[in-house]
mmCIF file of C-alpha atoms and ligand atoms in Angstrom:
data_model
loop_
_atom_site.group_PDB
_atom_site.id
_atom_site.type_symbol
_atom_site.label_atom_id
_atom_site.label_comp_id
_atom_site.label_asym_id
_atom_site.label_seq_id
_atom_site.Cartn_x
_atom_site.Cartn_y
_atom_site.Cartn_z
ATOM 1 C CA UNK A 1 -73.376 30.357 -4.591
ATOM 2 C CA UNK A 2 -70.573 32.459 -3.037
ATOM 3 C CA UNK A 3 -70.339 34.067 -6.694
ATOM 4 C CA UNK A 4 -74.035 34.475 -6.215
ATOM 5 C CA UNK A 5 -73.582 35.924 -2.467
ATOM 6 C CA UNK A 6 -70.923 38.502 -2.964
ATOM 7 C CA UNK A 7 -72.143 40.857 -5.531
ATOM 8 C CA UNK A 8 -75.930 40.664 -3.402
ATOM 9 C CA UNK A 9 -73.856 41.641 -0.593
ATOM 10 C CA UNK A 10 -72.139 44.355 -1.942
ATOM 11 C CA UNK A 11 -75.521 45.818 -3.465
ATOM 12 C CA UNK A 12 -76.633 45.733 -0.235
ATOM 13 C CA UNK A 13 -80.622 44.008 -0.606
ATOM 14 C CA UNK A 14 -82.175 41.386 0.401
ATOM 15 C CA UNK A 15 -78.564 40.580 2.196
ATOM 16 C CA UNK A 16 -80.145 38.709 5.021
ATOM 17 C CA UNK A 17 -82.675 36.753 3.402
ATOM 18 C CA UNK A 18 -80.060 35.412 0.829
ATOM 19 C CA UNK A 19 -77.819 34.927 3.427
ATOM 20 C CA UNK A 20 -80.239 32.716 5.275
ATOM 21 C CA UNK A 21 -81.072 30.783 2.522
ATOM 22 C CA UNK A 22 -77.494 30.468 1.581
ATOM 23 C CA UNK A 23 -77.476 28.921 5.320
ATOM 24 C CA UNK A 24 -80.615 26.621 4.801
ATOM 25 C CA UNK A 25 -79.356 25.035 1.848
ATOM 26 C CA UNK A 26 -75.557 24.684 3.308
ATOM 27 C CA UNK A 27 -77.006 23.415 6.435
ATOM 28 C CA UNK A 28 -78.640 20.407 4.796
ATOM 29 C CA UNK A 29 -75.366 19.652 2.654
ATOM 30 C CA UNK A 30 -73.341 20.153 5.381
ATOM 31 C CA UNK A 31 -71.437 22.081 3.229
ATOM 32 C CA UNK A 32 -70.210 25.117 5.528
ATOM 33 C CA UNK A 33 -66.860 26.489 4.103
ATOM 34 C CA UNK A 34 -66.388 24.092 1.148
ATOM 35 C CA UNK A 35 -64.733 25.300 -1.964
ATOM 36 C CA UNK A 36 -67.782 25.759 -5.138
ATOM 37 C CA UNK A 37 -66.703 25.458 -8.432
ATOM 38 C CA UNK A 38 -69.563 24.706 -9.981
ATOM 39 C CA UNK A 39 -70.058 27.189 -13.363
ATOM 40 C CA UNK A 40 -72.739 28.490 -15.313
ATOM 41 C CA UNK A 41 -71.497 28.065 -19.323
ATOM 42 C CA UNK A 42 -71.774 31.734 -21.084
ATOM 43 C CA UNK A 43 -75.384 32.187 -21.959
ATOM 44 C CA UNK A 44 -76.874 29.016 -20.260
ATOM 45 C CA UNK A 45 -80.097 28.789 -20.700
ATOM 46 C CA UNK A 46 -82.962 27.740 -18.624
ATOM 47 C CA UNK A 47 -83.923 24.116 -17.726
ATOM 48 C CA UNK A 48 -86.976 23.485 -19.662
ATOM 49 C CA UNK A 49 -89.023 21.128 -17.163
ATOM 50 C CA UNK A 50 -91.452 19.513 -19.096
ATOM 51 C CA UNK A 51 -92.563 16.389 -16.484
ATOM 52 C CA UNK A 52 -89.206 16.618 -14.276
ATOM 53 C CA UNK A 53 -87.937 12.985 -15.235
ATOM 54 C CA UNK A 54 -84.674 12.332 -13.273
ATOM 55 C CA UNK A 55 -81.478 10.373 -15.036
ATOM 56 C CA UNK A 56 -78.521 9.414 -13.882
ATOM 57 C CA UNK A 57 -76.272 8.098 -16.433
ATOM 58 C CA UNK A 58 -73.047 6.625 -15.398
ATOM 59 C CA UNK A 59 -72.319 8.625 -12.551
ATOM 60 C CA UNK A 60 -69.319 8.240 -10.869
ATOM 61 C CA UNK A 61 -68.308 11.097 -8.290
ATOM 62 C CA UNK A 62 -65.167 12.062 -5.709
ATOM 63 C CA UNK A 63 -64.870 14.981 -3.517
ATOM 64 C CA UNK A 64 -61.160 14.897 -3.431
ATOM 65 C CA UNK A 65 -60.045 12.980 -6.674
ATOM 66 C CA UNK A 66 -58.947 10.507 -4.931
ATOM 67 C CA UNK A 67 -61.272 8.338 -2.884
ATOM 68 C CA UNK A 68 -64.492 7.460 -5.215
ATOM 69 C CA UNK A 69 -67.974 7.996 -3.777
ATOM 70 C CA UNK A 70 -70.123 7.130 -6.394
ATOM 71 C CA UNK A 71 -68.986 4.255 -8.632
ATOM 72 C CA UNK A 72 -71.109 4.490 -11.807
ATOM 73 C CA UNK A 73 -74.971 4.869 -10.636
ATOM 74 C CA UNK A 74 -77.609 4.268 -13.329
ATOM 75 C CA UNK A 75 -81.123 4.811 -12.394
ATOM 76 C CA UNK A 76 -84.289 6.765 -13.823
ATOM 77 C CA UNK A 77 -86.888 8.331 -11.890
ATOM 78 C CA UNK A 78 -89.949 9.095 -14.081
ATOM 79 C CA UNK A 79 -91.809 12.343 -14.261
ATOM 80 C CA UNK A 80 -93.931 12.232 -11.242
ATOM 81 C CA UNK A 81 -92.627 8.828 -9.216
ATOM 82 C CA UNK A 82 -90.729 8.597 -6.172
ATOM 83 C CA UNK A 83 -87.420 7.184 -5.581
ATOM 84 C CA UNK A 84 -86.176 6.260 -1.684
ATOM 85 C CA UNK A 85 -82.628 5.804 -1.390
ATOM 86 C CA UNK A 86 -81.304 3.686 1.423
ATOM 87 C CA UNK A 87 -78.228 2.505 2.841
ATOM 88 C CA UNK A 88 -75.813 2.483 6.002
ATOM 89 C CA UNK A 89 -74.288 6.334 6.876
ATOM 90 C CA UNK A 90 -71.306 7.248 4.251
ATOM 91 C CA UNK A 91 -72.459 5.610 1.390
ATOM 92 C CA UNK A 92 -73.279 8.469 -0.527
ATOM 93 C CA UNK A 93 -76.875 9.137 -0.046
ATOM 94 C CA UNK A 94 -76.617 12.660 0.232
ATOM 95 C CA UNK A 95 -73.891 12.991 -2.400
ATOM 96 C CA UNK A 96 -76.527 11.847 -5.161
ATOM 97 C CA UNK A 97 -78.473 15.001 -3.667
ATOM 98 C CA UNK A 98 -75.910 17.184 -3.910
ATOM 99 C CA UNK A 99 -75.184 16.081 -7.169
ATOM 100 C CA UNK A 100 -78.510 17.004 -8.020
ATOM 101 C CA UNK A 101 -78.831 20.191 -6.885
ATOM 102 C CA UNK A 102 -75.609 20.399 -8.728
ATOM 103 C CA UNK A 103 -73.356 22.165 -5.728
ATOM 104 C CA UNK A 104 -70.825 19.643 -7.361
ATOM 105 C CA UNK A 105 -69.965 18.580 -10.852
ATOM 106 C CA UNK A 106 -69.953 14.593 -11.742
ATOM 107 C CA UNK A 107 -66.784 13.468 -12.053
ATOM 108 C CA UNK A 108 -68.047 11.192 -15.008
ATOM 109 C CA UNK A 109 -71.411 10.077 -16.583
ATOM 110 C CA UNK A 110 -74.506 12.723 -16.517
ATOM 111 C CA UNK A 111 -77.312 13.876 -14.576
ATOM 112 C CA UNK A 112 -80.206 14.937 -16.753
ATOM 113 C CA UNK A 113 -83.791 16.611 -16.205
ATOM 114 C CA UNK A 114 -86.219 16.050 -18.565
ATOM 115 C CA UNK A 115 -82.988 15.028 -21.494
ATOM 116 C CA UNK A 116 -81.141 18.274 -20.236
ATOM 117 C CA UNK A 117 -77.704 17.764 -18.708
ATOM 118 C CA UNK A 118 -77.833 20.018 -15.417
ATOM 119 C CA UNK A 119 -74.520 21.403 -16.634
ATOM 120 C CA UNK A 120 -75.695 23.234 -19.533
ATOM 121 C CA UNK A 121 -78.478 24.944 -17.686
ATOM 122 C CA UNK A 122 -78.451 28.021 -15.616
ATOM 123 C CA UNK A 123 -77.921 26.979 -11.917
ATOM 124 C CA UNK A 124 -80.640 29.210 -10.570
ATOM 125 C CA UNK A 125 -83.407 27.353 -13.035
ATOM 126 C CA UNK A 126 -81.944 24.555 -12.068
ATOM 127 C CA UNK A 127 -82.536 25.262 -8.167
ATOM 128 C CA UNK A 128 -86.046 27.074 -8.893
ATOM 129 C CA UNK A 129 -87.058 23.678 -10.098
ATOM 130 C CA UNK A 130 -86.023 22.005 -7.043
ATOM 131 C CA UNK A 131 -87.559 21.886 -3.679
ATOM 132 C CA UNK A 132 -85.789 20.619 -0.741
ATOM 133 C CA UNK A 133 -87.196 19.467 2.637
ATOM 134 C CA UNK A 134 -84.261 19.514 5.113
ATOM 135 C CA UNK A 135 -83.761 17.304 7.793
ATOM 136 C CA UNK A 136 -83.266 20.568 9.909
ATOM 137 C CA UNK A 137 -85.230 23.741 8.857
ATOM 138 C CA UNK A 138 -83.615 27.122 9.701
ATOM 139 C CA UNK A 139 -86.344 29.727 10.103
ATOM 140 C CA UNK A 140 -85.674 33.042 9.152
ATOM 141 C CA UNK A 141 -85.834 35.897 12.195
ATOM 142 C CA UNK A 142 -89.277 36.614 10.631
ATOM 143 C CA UNK A 143 -93.194 35.844 10.952
ATOM 144 C CA UNK A 144 -94.413 32.510 10.531
ATOM 145 C CA UNK A 145 -95.914 33.652 7.383
ATOM 146 C CA UNK A 146 -92.981 35.171 5.738
ATOM 147 C CA UNK A 147 -91.115 31.820 6.254
ATOM 148 C CA UNK A 148 -94.132 29.874 4.421
ATOM 149 C CA UNK A 149 -94.191 32.067 1.919
ATOM 150 C CA UNK A 150 -90.746 32.209 1.447
ATOM 151 C CA UNK A 151 -89.624 31.331 -2.047
ATOM 152 C CA UNK A 152 -92.669 32.737 -3.433
ATOM 153 C CA UNK A 153 -92.877 36.193 -1.846
ATOM 154 C CA UNK A 154 -96.045 37.149 -3.889
ATOM 155 C CA UNK A 155 -97.725 34.621 -2.214
ATOM 156 C CA UNK A 156 -101.065 35.875 -1.265
ATOM 157 C CA UNK A 157 -102.580 34.865 2.367
ATOM 158 C CA UNK A 158 -104.948 32.502 1.248
ATOM 159 C CA UNK A 159 -102.424 30.313 -0.600
ATOM 160 C CA UNK A 160 -99.757 30.461 2.379
ATOM 161 C CA UNK A 161 -102.846 28.967 4.675
ATOM 162 C CA UNK A 162 -103.926 26.558 1.751
ATOM 163 C CA UNK A 163 -100.217 25.246 2.451
ATOM 164 C CA UNK A 164 -100.029 25.701 5.921
ATOM 165 C CA UNK A 165 -103.395 23.224 6.331
ATOM 166 C CA UNK A 166 -101.859 21.117 3.942
ATOM 167 C CA UNK A 167 -98.454 20.893 6.175
ATOM 168 C CA UNK A 168 -100.677 19.752 9.376
ATOM 169 C CA UNK A 169 -99.320 23.247 10.541
ATOM 170 C CA UNK A 170 -102.732 25.404 10.186
ATOM 171 C CA UNK A 171 -104.011 24.433 13.583
ATOM 172 C CA UNK A 172 -101.093 25.118 15.739
ATOM 173 C CA UNK A 173 -100.728 28.622 14.122
ATOM 174 C CA UNK A 174 -104.358 29.659 13.831
ATOM 175 C CA UNK A 175 -104.275 29.033 17.949
ATOM 176 C CA UNK A 176 -101.378 31.536 18.298
ATOM 177 C CA UNK A 177 -102.716 35.138 19.351
ATOM 178 C CA UNK A 178 -101.077 36.780 16.204
ATOM 179 C CA UNK A 179 -101.603 33.759 13.719
ATOM 180 C CA UNK A 180 -99.306 33.912 10.662
ATOM 181 C CA UNK A 181 -97.831 37.257 12.127
ATOM 182 C CA UNK A 182 -96.174 35.538 14.994
ATOM 183 C CA UNK A 183 -92.187 35.977 15.029
ATOM 184 C CA UNK A 184 -90.621 32.966 14.681
ATOM 185 C CA UNK A 185 -86.678 32.412 14.980
ATOM 186 C CA UNK A 186 -84.039 32.579 17.362
ATOM 187 C CA UNK A 187 -85.879 36.178 18.359
ATOM 188 C CA UNK A 188 -89.158 35.005 18.282
ATOM 189 C CA UNK A 189 -91.249 32.159 19.071
ATOM 190 C CA UNK A 190 -89.125 28.470 19.279
ATOM 191 C CA UNK A 191 -90.466 25.553 17.158
ATOM 192 C CA UNK A 192 -90.087 22.289 17.927
ATOM 193 C CA UNK A 193 -88.561 19.836 15.523
ATOM 194 C CA UNK A 194 -91.599 18.594 13.836
ATOM 195 C CA UNK A 195 -92.919 22.327 13.890
ATOM 196 C CA UNK A 196 -90.079 23.551 11.640
ATOM 197 C CA UNK A 197 -90.403 20.590 9.385
ATOM 198 C CA UNK A 198 -94.376 21.312 8.669
ATOM 199 C CA UNK A 199 -93.205 24.796 8.153
ATOM 200 C CA UNK A 200 -90.434 23.443 5.166
ATOM 201 C CA UNK A 201 -93.261 21.262 3.836
ATOM 202 C CA UNK A 202 -96.003 24.017 3.822
ATOM 203 C CA UNK A 203 -92.863 26.287 1.988
ATOM 204 C CA UNK A 204 -92.225 23.545 -0.715
ATOM 205 C CA UNK A 205 -96.040 23.359 -0.973
ATOM 206 C CA UNK A 206 -96.049 27.174 -2.033
ATOM 207 C CA UNK A 207 -92.856 27.048 -4.197
ATOM 208 C CA UNK A 208 -94.513 24.475 -6.103
ATOM 209 C CA UNK A 209 -91.117 22.629 -8.004
ATOM 210 C CA UNK A 210 -91.820 19.852 -10.135
ATOM 211 C CA UNK A 211 -88.402 17.977 -8.365
ATOM 212 C CA UNK A 212 -88.420 17.011 -4.639
ATOM 213 C CA UNK A 213 -85.413 16.157 -2.701
ATOM 214 C CA UNK A 214 -86.761 14.886 0.965
ATOM 215 C CA UNK A 215 -83.754 14.450 3.517
ATOM 216 C CA UNK A 216 -85.337 12.374 6.048
ATOM 217 C CA UNK A 217 -84.057 13.214 9.797
ATOM 218 C CA UNK A 218 -81.982 10.537 11.430
ATOM 219 C CA UNK A 219 -83.318 11.943 14.614
ATOM 220 C CA UNK A 220 -86.874 10.043 15.987
ATOM 221 C CA UNK A 221 -89.454 12.467 16.437
ATOM 222 C CA UNK A 222 -92.352 11.402 18.524
ATOM 223 C CA UNK A 223 -94.529 8.765 16.777
ATOM 224 C CA UNK A 224 -97.380 10.579 16.294
ATOM 225 C CA UNK A 225 -95.381 13.395 14.906
ATOM 226 C CA UNK A 226 -93.991 11.001 12.681
ATOM 227 C CA UNK A 227 -96.991 9.594 11.066
ATOM 228 C CA UNK A 228 -98.273 13.034 10.840
ATOM 229 C CA UNK A 229 -95.026 14.621 8.841
ATOM 230 C CA UNK A 230 -94.942 11.399 6.577
ATOM 231 C CA UNK A 231 -98.650 11.913 5.906
ATOM 232 C CA UNK A 232 -97.817 15.395 4.934
ATOM 233 C CA UNK A 233 -94.733 14.614 2.987
ATOM 234 C CA UNK A 234 -96.740 11.332 1.062
ATOM 235 C CA UNK A 235 -99.442 14.693 0.237
ATOM 236 C CA UNK A 236 -96.752 16.906 -1.300
ATOM 237 C CA UNK A 237 -94.956 14.533 -3.359
ATOM 238 C CA UNK A 238 -97.779 13.444 -5.460
ATOM 239 C CA UNK A 239 -97.595 14.526 -8.705
ATOM 240 C CA UNK A 240 -93.864 15.538 -8.231
ATOM 241 C CA UNK A 241 -90.372 13.649 -9.061
ATOM 242 C CA UNK A 242 -89.352 12.879 -5.474
ATOM 243 C CA UNK A 243 -86.292 11.745 -4.342
ATOM 244 C CA UNK A 244 -85.824 10.752 -0.515
ATOM 245 C CA UNK A 245 -82.906 10.130 1.075
ATOM 246 C CA UNK A 246 -84.693 7.693 3.949
ATOM 247 C CA UNK A 247 -83.353 6.304 7.233
ATOM 248 C CA UNK A 248 -86.266 4.871 8.312
ATOM 249 C CA UNK A 249 -87.523 1.605 5.963
ATOM 250 C CA UNK A 250 -91.090 2.315 7.130
ATOM 251 C CA UNK A 251 -91.029 5.337 5.338
ATOM 252 C CA UNK A 252 -90.054 3.640 1.884
ATOM 253 C CA UNK A 253 -92.595 1.322 1.617
ATOM 254 C CA UNK A 254 -94.516 2.828 -0.561
ATOM 255 C CA UNK A 255 -91.945 4.009 -3.018
ATOM 256 C CA UNK A 256 -91.887 2.945 -6.649
ATOM 257 C CA UNK A 257 -88.413 2.069 -6.928
ATOM 258 C CA UNK A 258 -85.926 1.639 -3.600
ATOM 259 C CA UNK A 259 -82.172 1.875 -4.261
ATOM 260 C CA UNK A 260 -79.915 0.057 -1.693
ATOM 261 C CA UNK A 261 -76.648 1.892 -1.589
ATOM 262 C CA UNK A 262 -73.321 0.476 -0.108
ATOM 263 C CA UNK A 263 -70.039 2.258 -0.725
ATOM 264 C CA UNK A 264 -71.154 4.125 -3.865
ATOM 265 C CA UNK A 265 -72.736 0.884 -5.324
ATOM 266 C CA UNK A 266 -76.537 0.069 -6.022
ATOM 267 C CA UNK A 267 -76.773 -3.302 -4.287
ATOM 268 C CA UNK A 268 -80.414 -3.771 -4.866
ATOM 269 C CA UNK A 269 -83.140 -2.004 -6.477
ATOM 270 C CA UNK A 270 -86.565 -2.878 -6.712
ATOM 271 C CA UNK A 271 -90.253 -2.249 -4.707
ATOM 272 C CA UNK A 272 -90.289 -2.959 -0.880
ATOM 273 C CA UNK A 273 -92.313 -6.480 -1.266
ATOM 274 C CA UNK A 274 -89.768 -7.266 -4.630
ATOM 275 C CA UNK A 275 -86.863 -6.602 -2.148
ATOM 276 C CA UNK A 276 -88.170 -8.753 1.164
ATOM 277 C CA UNK A 277 -88.849 -11.570 -1.064
ATOM 278 C CA UNK A 278 -85.156 -11.407 -2.289
ATOM 279 C CA UNK A 279 -84.247 -11.675 1.507
ATOM 280 C CA UNK A 280 -80.800 -9.739 0.739
ATOM 281 C CA UNK A 281 -79.462 -6.824 2.107
ATOM 282 C CA UNK A 282 -82.734 -5.003 2.364
ATOM 283 C CA UNK A 283 -84.879 -7.593 3.882
ATOM 284 C CA UNK A 284 -81.842 -7.985 6.441
ATOM 285 C CA UNK A 285 -81.934 -4.027 7.087
ATOM 286 C CA UNK A 286 -85.871 -4.297 7.372
ATOM 287 C CA UNK A 287 -85.576 -6.981 9.843
ATOM 288 C CA UNK A 288 -83.073 -5.560 11.844
ATOM 289 C CA UNK A 289 -85.423 -2.399 12.096
ATOM 290 C CA UNK A 290 -88.543 -4.576 12.860
ATOM 291 C CA UNK A 291 -86.522 -5.975 15.858
ATOM 292 C CA UNK A 292 -85.564 -2.617 17.132
ATOM 293 C CA UNK A 293 -88.747 -1.047 16.654
ATOM 294 C CA UNK A 294 -90.448 -4.237 18.725
ATOM 295 C CA UNK A 295 -87.791 -3.902 21.171
ATOM 296 C CA UNK A 296 -88.757 -0.002 21.529
ATOM 297 C CA UNK A 297 -92.306 -0.920 21.360
ATOM 298 C CA UNK A 298 -92.767 1.092 18.377
ATOM 299 C CA UNK A 299 -92.703 0.719 15.027
ATOM 300 C CA UNK A 300 -92.508 4.120 13.408
ATOM 301 C CA UNK A 301 -89.655 5.598 15.223
ATOM 302 C CA UNK A 302 -86.583 2.906 15.152
ATOM 303 C CA UNK A 303 -83.523 4.154 12.880
ATOM 304 C CA UNK A 304 -82.174 2.051 10.260
ATOM 305 C CA UNK A 305 -79.078 0.515 11.234
ATOM 306 C CA UNK A 306 -76.111 2.195 10.261
HETATM 307 P P1 ATP B 401 -75.498 8.976 6.021
HETATM 308 O O1 ATP B 401 -76.590 8.208 5.927
HETATM 309 O O2 ATP B 401 -74.620 9.127 7.422
HETATM 310 O O3 ATP B 401 -76.066 10.844 6.291
HETATM 311 P P2 ATP B 401 -74.761 9.020 3.304
HETATM 312 O O4 ATP B 401 -75.112 7.944 2.886
HETATM 313 O O5 ATP B 401 -75.264 10.232 3.110
HETATM 314 O O6 ATP B 401 -74.672 9.183 4.847
HETATM 315 P P3 ATP B 401 -72.656 11.261 2.654
HETATM 316 O O7 ATP B 401 -72.609 11.963 2.969
HETATM 317 O O8 ATP B 401 -73.319 10.902 0.776
HETATM 318 O O9 ATP B 401 -73.309 9.515 2.786
HETATM 319 O O10 ATP B 401 -71.185 11.114 2.262
HETATM 320 C C1 ATP B 401 -70.394 9.704 1.314
HETATM 321 C C2 ATP B 401 -69.040 9.802 1.604
HETATM 322 O O11 ATP B 401 -68.322 10.932 1.098
HETATM 323 C C3 ATP B 401 -68.768 9.683 3.296
HETATM 324 O O12 ATP B 401 -67.251 8.240 3.166
HETATM 325 C C4 ATP B 401 -68.126 10.981 3.572
HETATM 326 O O13 ATP B 401 -66.979 10.903 4.145
HETATM 327 C C5 ATP B 401 -67.545 11.541 2.167
HETATM 328 N N1 ATP B 401 -68.057 12.757 1.979
HETATM 329 C C6 ATP B 401 -68.787 13.654 2.388
HETATM 330 N N2 ATP B 401 -68.718 15.031 2.185
HETATM 331 C C7 ATP B 401 -67.713 15.225 1.678
HETATM 332 C C8 ATP B 401 -66.822 16.059 1.637
HETATM 333 N N3 ATP B 401 -67.196 17.436 1.492
HETATM 334 N N4 ATP B 401 -65.375 16.231 1.030
HETATM 335 C C9 ATP B 401 -64.946 14.676 1.163
HETATM 336 N N5 ATP B 401 -65.762 13.717 1.573
HETATM 337 C C10 ATP B 401 -66.951 13.825 1.818
#
């Protein structure tokens, strides 16, 4: 990213936008001030996406050459399906997302999209294929329309309005005096966490990527907002291969496969009902969340136990 950033900076064009995009991604991945070592091989071809199948083959990874973080992960997300990754804090959930986006290369094994090792294709094409809805979206100091269209600057007003509708931000925007021309961000209208997340969802709908990375917010939104956002996310993940890092188990119930990760290993896997029937780690996590939710008087805002 630094390599991409510096020449663009020197050229002095789209400086702010590029910088902001990097901030957005870095923000999601917690990557500030870290060395970036991945490089494109000479004449790397673009990723050719067929359906968007994602496959991890014996993936091992460590950040520092010492402490193993992922200890041999094998899983496949068939094209268009949803995989949810749950587990305690520090288990390696976000690391899986970082590796798929190729912020780092695997230490051992391989990650493939439609059969192509992601180390062999251009990073730009890889990142075009993946849409991210981060925990906390940083908005550009520009109009709300610009923020939604970001990623496809040629998007026409109808496309933007349609995406806003799907992401359920349209009613909010349309009651503003300046509508989609309203300035947002630090120097404009401040949006709530839920509103920002809806903008991120609308942005992803406009980008229309075959693969989605969802990083569920740890901070609880109010129940109503939470449900709306969940519904919008389900809609946007339809027909796209989706990897979801989840903190609330209530959001993974419909996933095609759930991986329970603990200290870099898959300790359980299956669908929600199968995992409950197994009465193991997942069932215990579910139980704890239900109890916490009952105590809080609300089933959808309890955080996953860490
Ligand atoms: P959480 O639910 O708290 O977000 P997680 O399961 O997503 O946790 P990761 O962020 O993938 O966990 O981190 C897994 C392990 O890797 C942690 O022990 C963390 O300290 C370590 N780690 C994460 N990023 C780095 C880094 N840049 N350098 C060194 N170690 C790191």
